[in-house]
Structure formats: C-alpha cells, structure tokens
Amino acid sequence: MAGHSKWANIQHRKGRQDKLRSKLFSKLAKDIAIASKIGGPDPDMNPRLRLAISNAKGQSMPKDNIQRAVDKGAGGEGDDYTELRYEGFGPSGIGLIVEVSTDNTNRSAMEVRTAFSKAGGNMGETGSVAFMFDQVGKIEYDLTVADEDAVMEAAIESGADDVEHDEPNEDQWDEHEPVHTIWTARDDLGAVAAELEKLFGEAKSVNLVWKPQNELDVPDKAKVVMNLIDALEDLDDVNNVYHNMEMSEAAMAILDAEED
C-alpha cells in the first residue's frame, strides 16, 4: 500500500477551477444521459447509470440537473454520442490518452489532432500509447470520511489493490482537494465500490482510468505539455485526458513560477 499521492497533483491547476467545474457538470450530464439512453432510467437495473449518478452526486451536481439528464436520455432526446479514444505523443515523447464522447467524429478528430500539432506533438495509431498505461479502477473519498487506517483496512477487505492518502497542505500549489484514493483491478471496480459505499457512503468519484506504468520527468517541457493538456481539456467533446508526465519538484517549480 502506498502513502501520499503525487499522481493526482496535475489534475487541477490554479485559476482553472470555475471553468473546469462548468465543463465537469456538462460531462456528468452527458454521461448520465448516455447511460440512461442505453440501459434505461432505473439506476437499480442499470449499473452504468448508477455509477454516473454516483459521480454526479460526489461532485455536488444539483438533483434537478441529474434528473433532467436521466429523463433526456430515457426519452431518446438529444444527439447520439459515440465514445472514442485517441492516443498521441506530446513534447519529449510524453504519452497521452484522450477520451471523447461526440456526435461528430470528424470534428473531434480534427480538433484533437490540431491541439497536438500546435503543441509540437502528434497523433498516434490506436494502441501506440495505451500499452504504456494500465486501465484500472479509481475510487476517491474525502479525507473526512475516516482516518487512513480505517480506509486502508476497509479497502483491503473489499479487494482493492492499493490505497493512497493525500496530505492536507495549505500551501499546495494546485487546488486539488485532498482525498483517499483506492485503486482496484479493472473488473473489480464495481464490487469494491459497492463494499466501500456500505461503510463510507457515496464516493466522491468512481471511475475507470488510465494509469501510467512509468512516468517521464521532463521539467523543461512541463509548461508546453500542460498547455497541450489544457487545450485538449478545453475541447467540448473531450471527457478525460491521461498522460505519463511526472510532476517532479523541478516541474512543479517551473509551473508554479509561470502561474505567478
């Protein structure tokens, strides 16, 4: 089991919280509508919808917004979305995986390709980057639900693979909220999440994510890579961006200086 997590530090950057939160709600609503349309509006009979609603609640999405998204999907309203994964390389060979939900695959491909090109990167073929990552389950709980020992014991008994605990830090350079992070095998995510929910209530988030097997430390390219990540995250069709850049102290110092 692991201790303090640095892997999450790059997920949120200073000055982008309002914009990212607005987009997060749009993404959550899209996820709920898609799940409802595919598997029906009853979360008890639709595991994907249950997970989407749980994530929305974990992010304090208003109940009315959640219900509208469920109704929209159940009624067959809205666009038909296709879920895709793009892979590519940023500066210094940093690998990136970009997940999208789109009603226009040509538009999405062009926008993602343009973002890579402007940052000096390039799109790759399917599988050219994914082999450097593992798709795993990730469950997050606020630190307030229980202490480290209690969460670790519960996670082990539930079948989790690893647990990490952020440490509260008022001087933290980003605005990542400290959490307990529980890692699971891909196929065990649902079962582990269900067991933990019995003890701690609904999680802040429950997702399948792409976790890098190894990280590359390229502090001299940190700013350019982050600009690429920002550009990809700003695209309306993009849901998630994963990468294998290490946020070393040198890289964080450079980014911190840029923000100042």
C-alpha positions as a LaTeX table, in Angstrom:
\begin{tabular}{lrrr}
\hline
Residue & $x$ (\AA) & $y$ (\AA) & $z$ (\AA) \\
\hline
Met1 & 0.00 & 0.00 & 0.00 \\
Ala2 & 1.22 & 3.48 & $-0.81$ \\
Gly3 & 1.24 & 6.74 & 1.09 \\
His4 & 0.97 & 10.32 & $-0.11$ \\
Ser5 & $-0.11$ & 10.59 & $-3.73$ \\
Lys6 & 1.60 & 12.93 & $-6.15$ \\
Trp7 & $-0.09$ & 11.41 & $-9.19$ \\
Ala8 & $-3.24$ & 13.49 & $-8.73$ \\
Asn9 & $-1.43$ & 16.81 & $-8.39$ \\
Ile10 & $-1.55$ & 17.58 & $-12.09$ \\
Gln11 & $-5.29$ & 17.04 & $-12.41$ \\
His12 & $-6.26$ & 20.57 & $-11.41$ \\
Arg13 & $-4.43$ & 23.83 & $-11.94$ \\
Lys14 & $-4.72$ & 27.17 & $-10.25$ \\
Gly15 & $-7.09$ & 29.59 & $-11.97$ \\
Arg16 & $-8.98$ & 26.92 & $-13.94$ \\
Gln17 & $-11.39$ & 25.66 & $-11.30$ \\
Asp18 & $-14.53$ & 27.52 & $-12.34$ \\
Lys19 & $-14.07$ & 26.66 & $-16.00$ \\
Leu20 & $-13.30$ & 23.03 & $-15.29$ \\
Arg21 & $-16.24$ & 22.72 & $-12.90$ \\
Ser22 & $-18.65$ & 24.08 & $-15.50$ \\
Lys23 & $-17.35$ & 21.59 & $-18.02$ \\
Leu24 & $-17.43$ & 18.82 & $-15.42$ \\
Phe25 & $-21.17$ & 19.31 & $-14.92$ \\
Ser26 & $-21.72$ & 19.16 & $-18.69$ \\
Lys27 & $-19.67$ & 15.96 & $-18.89$ \\
Leu28 & $-21.54$ & 14.39 & $-15.97$ \\
Ala29 & $-24.89$ & 15.25 & $-17.54$ \\
Lys30 & $-23.75$ & 13.74 & $-20.84$ \\
Asp31 & $-22.60$ & 10.56 & $-19.08$ \\
Ile32 & $-25.94$ & 10.24 & $-17.30$ \\
Ala33 & $-27.96$ & 10.81 & $-20.49$ \\
Ile34 & $-25.92$ & 8.27 & $-22.45$ \\
Ala35 & $-26.23$ & 5.67 & $-19.69$ \\
Ser36 & $-29.95$ & 6.27 & $-19.36$ \\
Lys37 & $-30.49$ & 6.03 & $-23.10$ \\
Ile38 & $-28.51$ & 2.79 & $-23.42$ \\
Gly39 & $-29.63$ & 0.91 & $-20.32$ \\
Gly40 & $-32.84$ & 2.59 & $-19.13$ \\
Pro41 & $-33.62$ & 5.21 & $-16.44$ \\
Asp42 & $-33.66$ & 2.89 & $-13.41$ \\
Pro43 & $-30.24$ & 3.00 & $-11.70$ \\
Asp44 & $-31.04$ & $-0.20$ & $-9.76$ \\
Met45 & $-31.24$ & $-2.05$ & $-13.07$ \\
Asn46 & $-28.58$ & $-0.05$ & $-14.90$ \\
Pro47 & $-25.08$ & $-0.25$ & $-13.31$ \\
Arg48 & $-23.63$ & 2.30 & $-15.72$ \\
Leu49 & $-26.32$ & 4.83 & $-14.84$ \\
Arg50 & $-25.88$ & 4.12 & $-11.14$ \\
Leu51 & $-22.16$ & 4.89 & $-11.45$ \\
Ala52 & $-22.79$ & 8.07 & $-13.45$ \\
Ile53 & $-25.31$ & 9.35 & $-10.90$ \\
Ser54 & $-22.96$ & 8.49 & $-8.04$ \\
Asn55 & $-20.18$ & 10.51 & $-9.66$ \\
Ala56 & $-22.53$ & 13.44 & $-10.20$ \\
Lys57 & $-23.61$ & 13.42 & $-6.57$ \\
Gly58 & $-19.98$ & 13.19 & $-5.49$ \\
Gln59 & $-19.31$ & 16.41 & $-7.38$ \\
Ser60 & $-22.34$ & 18.14 & $-5.78$ \\
Met61 & $-24.30$ & 18.28 & $-9.02$ \\
Pro62 & $-27.85$ & 19.51 & $-8.25$ \\
Lys63 & $-30.53$ & 16.79 & $-8.09$ \\
Asp64 & $-32.67$ & 18.60 & $-10.66$ \\
Asn65 & $-29.79$ & 18.58 & $-13.15$ \\
Ile66 & $-29.27$ & 14.86 & $-12.59$ \\
Gln67 & $-32.95$ & 14.06 & $-13.11$ \\
Arg68 & $-33.13$ & 16.18 & $-16.29$ \\
Ala69 & $-30.18$ & 14.26 & $-17.70$ \\
Val70 & $-31.81$ & 10.92 & $-16.84$ \\
Asp71 & $-35.09$ & 11.98 & $-18.43$ \\
Lys72 & $-33.33$ & 13.30 & $-21.52$ \\
Gly73 & $-31.59$ & 10.00 & $-22.12$ \\
Ala74 & $-34.65$ & 7.89 & $-21.33$ \\
Gly75 & $-36.74$ & 9.95 & $-23.73$ \\
Gly76 & $-34.27$ & 9.43 & $-26.53$ \\
Glu77 & $-33.75$ & 13.17 & $-26.82$ \\
Gly78 & $-30.52$ & 14.81 & $-27.82$ \\
Asp79 & $-27.72$ & 13.69 & $-30.05$ \\
Asp80 & $-26.40$ & 10.17 & $-30.40$ \\
Tyr81 & $-22.91$ & 10.15 & $-28.96$ \\
Thr82 & $-20.05$ & 7.89 & $-29.93$ \\
Glu83 & $-17.36$ & 7.18 & $-27.36$ \\
Leu84 & $-13.84$ & 7.19 & $-28.76$ \\
Arg85 & $-10.24$ & 7.07 & $-27.56$ \\
Tyr86 & $-7.45$ & 8.98 & $-29.23$ \\
Glu87 & $-3.78$ & 8.44 & $-28.50$ \\
Gly88 & $-0.78$ & 10.61 & $-29.20$ \\
Phe89 & 2.58 & 11.96 & $-28.14$ \\
Gly90 & 3.44 & 15.35 & $-26.74$ \\
Pro91 & 6.85 & 17.03 & $-26.49$ \\
Ser92 & 9.72 & 14.76 & $-25.34$ \\
Gly93 & 7.66 & 11.66 & $-26.08$ \\
Ile94 & 5.06 & 12.20 & $-23.35$ \\
Gly95 & 2.20 & 9.79 & $-24.00$ \\
Leu96 & $-1.41$ & 10.99 & $-23.83$ \\
Ile97 & $-4.75$ & 9.21 & $-23.97$ \\
Val98 & $-7.79$ & 11.33 & $-24.81$ \\
Glu99 & $-11.31$ & 10.03 & $-24.20$ \\
Val100 & $-14.19$ & 11.73 & $-26.01$ \\
Ser101 & $-17.95$ & 11.46 & $-26.40$ \\
Thr102 & $-19.02$ & 13.02 & $-29.66$ \\
Asp103 & $-21.87$ & 13.39 & $-32.10$ \\
Asn104 & $-19.40$ & 14.25 & $-34.88$ \\
Thr105 & $-16.33$ & 12.03 & $-35.11$ \\
Asn106 & $-14.75$ & 14.06 & $-37.91$ \\
Arg107 & $-14.92$ & 17.25 & $-35.84$ \\
Ser108 & $-13.47$ & 15.57 & $-32.78$ \\
Ala109 & $-10.60$ & 14.00 & $-34.66$ \\
Met110 & $-9.72$ & 17.31 & $-36.32$ \\
Glu111 & $-9.84$ & 19.27 & $-33.07$ \\
Val112 & $-7.74$ & 16.76 & $-31.14$ \\
Arg113 & $-5.22$ & 16.50 & $-33.98$ \\
Thr114 & $-4.94$ & 20.29 & $-34.15$ \\
Ala115 & $-4.31$ & 20.53 & $-30.41$ \\
Phe116 & $-1.48$ & 18.01 & $-30.66$ \\
Ser117 & 0.01 & 19.74 & $-33.68$ \\
Lys118 & 0.05 & 23.21 & $-32.12$ \\
Ala119 & 1.95 & 21.86 & $-29.11$ \\
Gly120 & 4.57 & 20.13 & $-31.22$ \\
Gly121 & 3.08 & 16.69 & $-30.69$ \\
Asn122 & 1.41 & 14.22 & $-32.98$ \\
Met123 & $-1.50$ & 11.79 & $-33.04$ \\
Gly124 & $-0.70$ & 8.10 & $-32.94$ \\
Glu125 & $-2.46$ & 4.95 & $-34.01$ \\
Thr126 & $-4.79$ & 3.14 & $-31.62$ \\
Gly127 & $-2.61$ & 1.18 & $-29.22$ \\
Ser128 & 0.52 & 3.26 & $-29.78$ \\
Val129 & 0.25 & 4.77 & $-26.29$ \\
Ala130 & $-2.24$ & 2.61 & $-24.37$ \\
Phe131 & 0.30 & $-0.20$ & $-23.86$ \\
Met132 & 2.24 & 2.17 & $-21.57$ \\
Phe133 & $-0.79$ & 2.52 & $-19.29$ \\
Asp134 & $-2.98$ & 0.19 & $-17.24$ \\
Gln135 & $-6.74$ & 0.68 & $-17.17$ \\
Val136 & $-7.68$ & 0.43 & $-13.52$ \\
Gly137 & $-10.44$ & 1.40 & $-11.13$ \\
Lys138 & $-10.08$ & 4.58 & $-9.09$ \\
Ile139 & $-12.31$ & 5.46 & $-6.13$ \\
Glu140 & $-11.96$ & 8.73 & $-4.25$ \\
Tyr141 & $-13.30$ & 9.67 & $-0.81$ \\
Asp142 & $-12.90$ & 12.91 & 1.09 \\
Leu143 & $-10.42$ & 12.65 & 3.94 \\
Thr144 & $-13.24$ & 13.39 & 6.38 \\
Val145 & $-14.98$ & 10.00 & 5.91 \\
Ala146 & $-12.45$ & 8.13 & 8.06 \\
Asp147 & $-8.79$ & 8.03 & 9.05 \\
Glu148 & $-6.09$ & 6.39 & 6.92 \\
Asp149 & $-6.02$ & 3.11 & 8.85 \\
Ala150 & $-9.78$ & 2.63 & 8.64 \\
Val151 & $-9.90$ & 3.31 & 4.90 \\
Met152 & $-6.91$ & 1.07 & 4.23 \\
Glu153 & $-8.37$ & $-1.81$ & 6.23 \\
Ala154 & $-11.74$ & $-1.49$ & 4.51 \\
Ala155 & $-10.12$ & $-1.29$ & 1.07 \\
Ile156 & $-8.03$ & $-4.41$ & 1.66 \\
Glu157 & $-11.03$ & $-6.38$ & 2.88 \\
Ser158 & $-13.04$ & $-5.19$ & $-0.13$ \\
Gly159 & $-10.44$ & $-6.48$ & $-2.60$ \\
Ala160 & $-8.68$ & $-3.24$ & $-3.58$ \\
Asp161 & $-5.12$ & $-3.29$ & $-4.93$ \\
Asp162 & $-3.71$ & $-0.12$ & $-3.43$ \\
Val163 & $-4.58$ & 2.90 & $-1.31$ \\
Glu164 & $-3.08$ & 6.40 & $-1.30$ \\
His165 & $-3.79$ & 9.27 & 1.05 \\
Asp166 & $-3.23$ & 12.91 & 0.21 \\
Glu167 & $-1.97$ & 15.11 & 2.99 \\
Pro168 & $-3.74$ & 18.45 & 3.60 \\
Asn169 & $-1.41$ & 21.29 & 2.70 \\
Glu170 & $-2.45$ & 24.93 & 2.80 \\
Asp171 & 0.50 & 25.83 & 0.60 \\
Gln172 & $-0.30$ & 23.25 & $-2.06$ \\
Trp173 & 0.50 & 24.77 & $-5.46$ \\
Asp174 & $-2.61$ & 23.45 & $-7.18$ \\
Glu175 & $-6.19$ & 23.35 & $-5.92$ \\
His176 & $-6.56$ & 19.60 & $-5.73$ \\
Glu177 & $-8.75$ & 18.69 & $-2.78$ \\
Pro178 & $-7.03$ & 16.04 & $-0.62$ \\
Val179 & $-8.65$ & 12.62 & $-0.81$ \\
His180 & $-8.29$ & 8.94 & $-0.01$ \\
Thr181 & $-7.65$ & 7.19 & $-3.35$ \\
Ile182 & $-8.42$ & 3.48 & $-3.67$ \\
Trp183 & $-7.08$ & 1.61 & $-6.70$ \\
Thr184 & $-8.65$ & $-1.59$ & $-7.98$ \\
Ala185 & $-8.29$ & $-4.02$ & $-10.85$ \\
Arg186 & $-10.46$ & $-3.03$ & $-13.80$ \\
Asp187 & $-13.00$ & $-5.82$ & $-13.31$ \\
Asp188 & $-13.17$ & $-5.35$ & $-9.53$ \\
Leu189 & $-14.17$ & $-1.68$ & $-9.52$ \\
Gly190 & $-17.92$ & $-2.20$ & $-9.14$ \\
Ala191 & $-17.65$ & $-4.76$ & $-6.36$ \\
Val192 & $-15.08$ & $-2.79$ & $-4.35$ \\
Ala193 & $-17.03$ & 0.46 & $-4.76$ \\
Ala194 & $-20.21$ & $-1.24$ & $-3.55$ \\
Glu195 & $-18.50$ & $-2.61$ & $-0.43$ \\
Leu196 & $-16.91$ & 0.73 & 0.44 \\
Glu197 & $-20.22$ & 2.52 & $-0.06$ \\
Lys198 & $-21.75$ & 0.37 & 2.69 \\
Leu199 & $-19.15$ & 1.71 & 5.11 \\
Phe200 & $-18.47$ & 5.27 & 3.97 \\
Gly201 & $-21.45$ & 6.26 & 1.83 \\
Glu202 & $-21.23$ & 7.50 & $-1.75$ \\
Ala203 & $-17.74$ & 8.13 & $-3.03$ \\
Lys204 & $-16.57$ & 11.46 & $-4.40$ \\
Ser205 & $-15.85$ & 9.67 & $-7.68$ \\
Val206 & $-15.72$ & 6.14 & $-9.09$ \\
Asn207 & $-14.09$ & 5.75 & $-12.48$ \\
Leu208 & $-12.10$ & 3.57 & $-14.80$ \\
Val209 & $-8.90$ & 5.48 & $-15.57$ \\
Trp210 & $-5.67$ & 5.03 & $-17.48$ \\
Lys211 & $-2.76$ & 4.96 & $-15.03$ \\
Pro212 & 0.79 & 5.21 & $-16.44$ \\
Gln213 & 3.11 & 2.29 & $-15.76$ \\
Asn214 & 6.08 & 4.65 & $-15.68$ \\
Glu215 & 6.34 & 8.44 & $-15.69$ \\
Leu216 & 8.77 & 10.64 & $-17.62$ \\
Asp217 & 10.42 & 13.57 & $-15.86$ \\
Val218 & 10.75 & 16.39 & $-18.42$ \\
Pro219 & 10.74 & 19.63 & $-16.38$ \\
Asp220 & 12.00 & 21.72 & $-19.31$ \\
Lys221 & 8.89 & 20.69 & $-21.29$ \\
Ala222 & 6.41 & 20.81 & $-18.39$ \\
Lys223 & 4.83 & 24.10 & $-19.46$ \\
Val224 & 4.39 & 23.01 & $-23.09$ \\
Val225 & 2.90 & 19.68 & $-22.08$ \\
Met226 & 0.50 & 21.37 & $-19.66$ \\
Asn227 & $-0.56$ & 23.78 & $-22.39$ \\
Leu228 & $-1.38$ & 20.76 & $-24.56$ \\
Ile229 & $-3.35$ & 19.12 & $-21.75$ \\
Asp230 & $-5.23$ & 22.38 & $-21.14$ \\
Ala231 & $-6.03$ & 22.72 & $-24.85$ \\
Leu232 & $-7.37$ & 19.16 & $-25.01$ \\
Glu233 & $-9.44$ & 19.56 & $-21.84$ \\
Asp234 & $-10.97$ & 22.74 & $-23.24$ \\
Leu235 & $-12.45$ & 20.85 & $-26.21$ \\
Asp236 & $-16.18$ & 20.30 & $-25.76$ \\
Asp237 & $-16.07$ & 16.64 & $-26.83$ \\
Val238 & $-13.19$ & 15.64 & $-24.55$ \\
Asn239 & $-14.10$ & 13.86 & $-21.32$ \\
Asn240 & $-10.71$ & 12.89 & $-19.92$ \\
Val241 & $-7.02$ & 13.35 & $-20.66$ \\
Tyr242 & $-4.41$ & 10.98 & $-19.22$ \\
His243 & $-0.63$ & 11.33 & $-19.53$ \\
Asn244 & 2.63 & 9.91 & $-18.21$ \\
Met245 & 4.49 & 13.11 & $-17.34$ \\
Glu246 & 5.98 & 13.04 & $-13.85$ \\
Met247 & 5.23 & 16.04 & $-11.70$ \\
Ser248 & 8.66 & 16.26 & $-10.11$ \\
Glu249 & 9.62 & 19.10 & $-7.80$ \\
Ala250 & 11.51 & 20.72 & $-10.68$ \\
Ala251 & 8.47 & 20.53 & $-12.98$ \\
Met252 & 6.11 & 21.89 & $-10.32$ \\
Ala253 & 8.52 & 24.74 & $-9.57$ \\
Ile254 & 8.51 & 25.75 & $-13.23$ \\
Leu255 & 4.71 & 25.63 & $-13.46$ \\
Asp256 & 4.35 & 27.49 & $-10.17$ \\
Ala257 & 6.62 & 30.24 & $-11.44$ \\
Glu258 & 4.57 & 30.50 & $-14.63$ \\
Glu259 & 1.36 & 30.90 & $-12.63$ \\
Asp260 & 2.89 & 33.67 & $-10.52$ \\
\hline
\end{tabular}
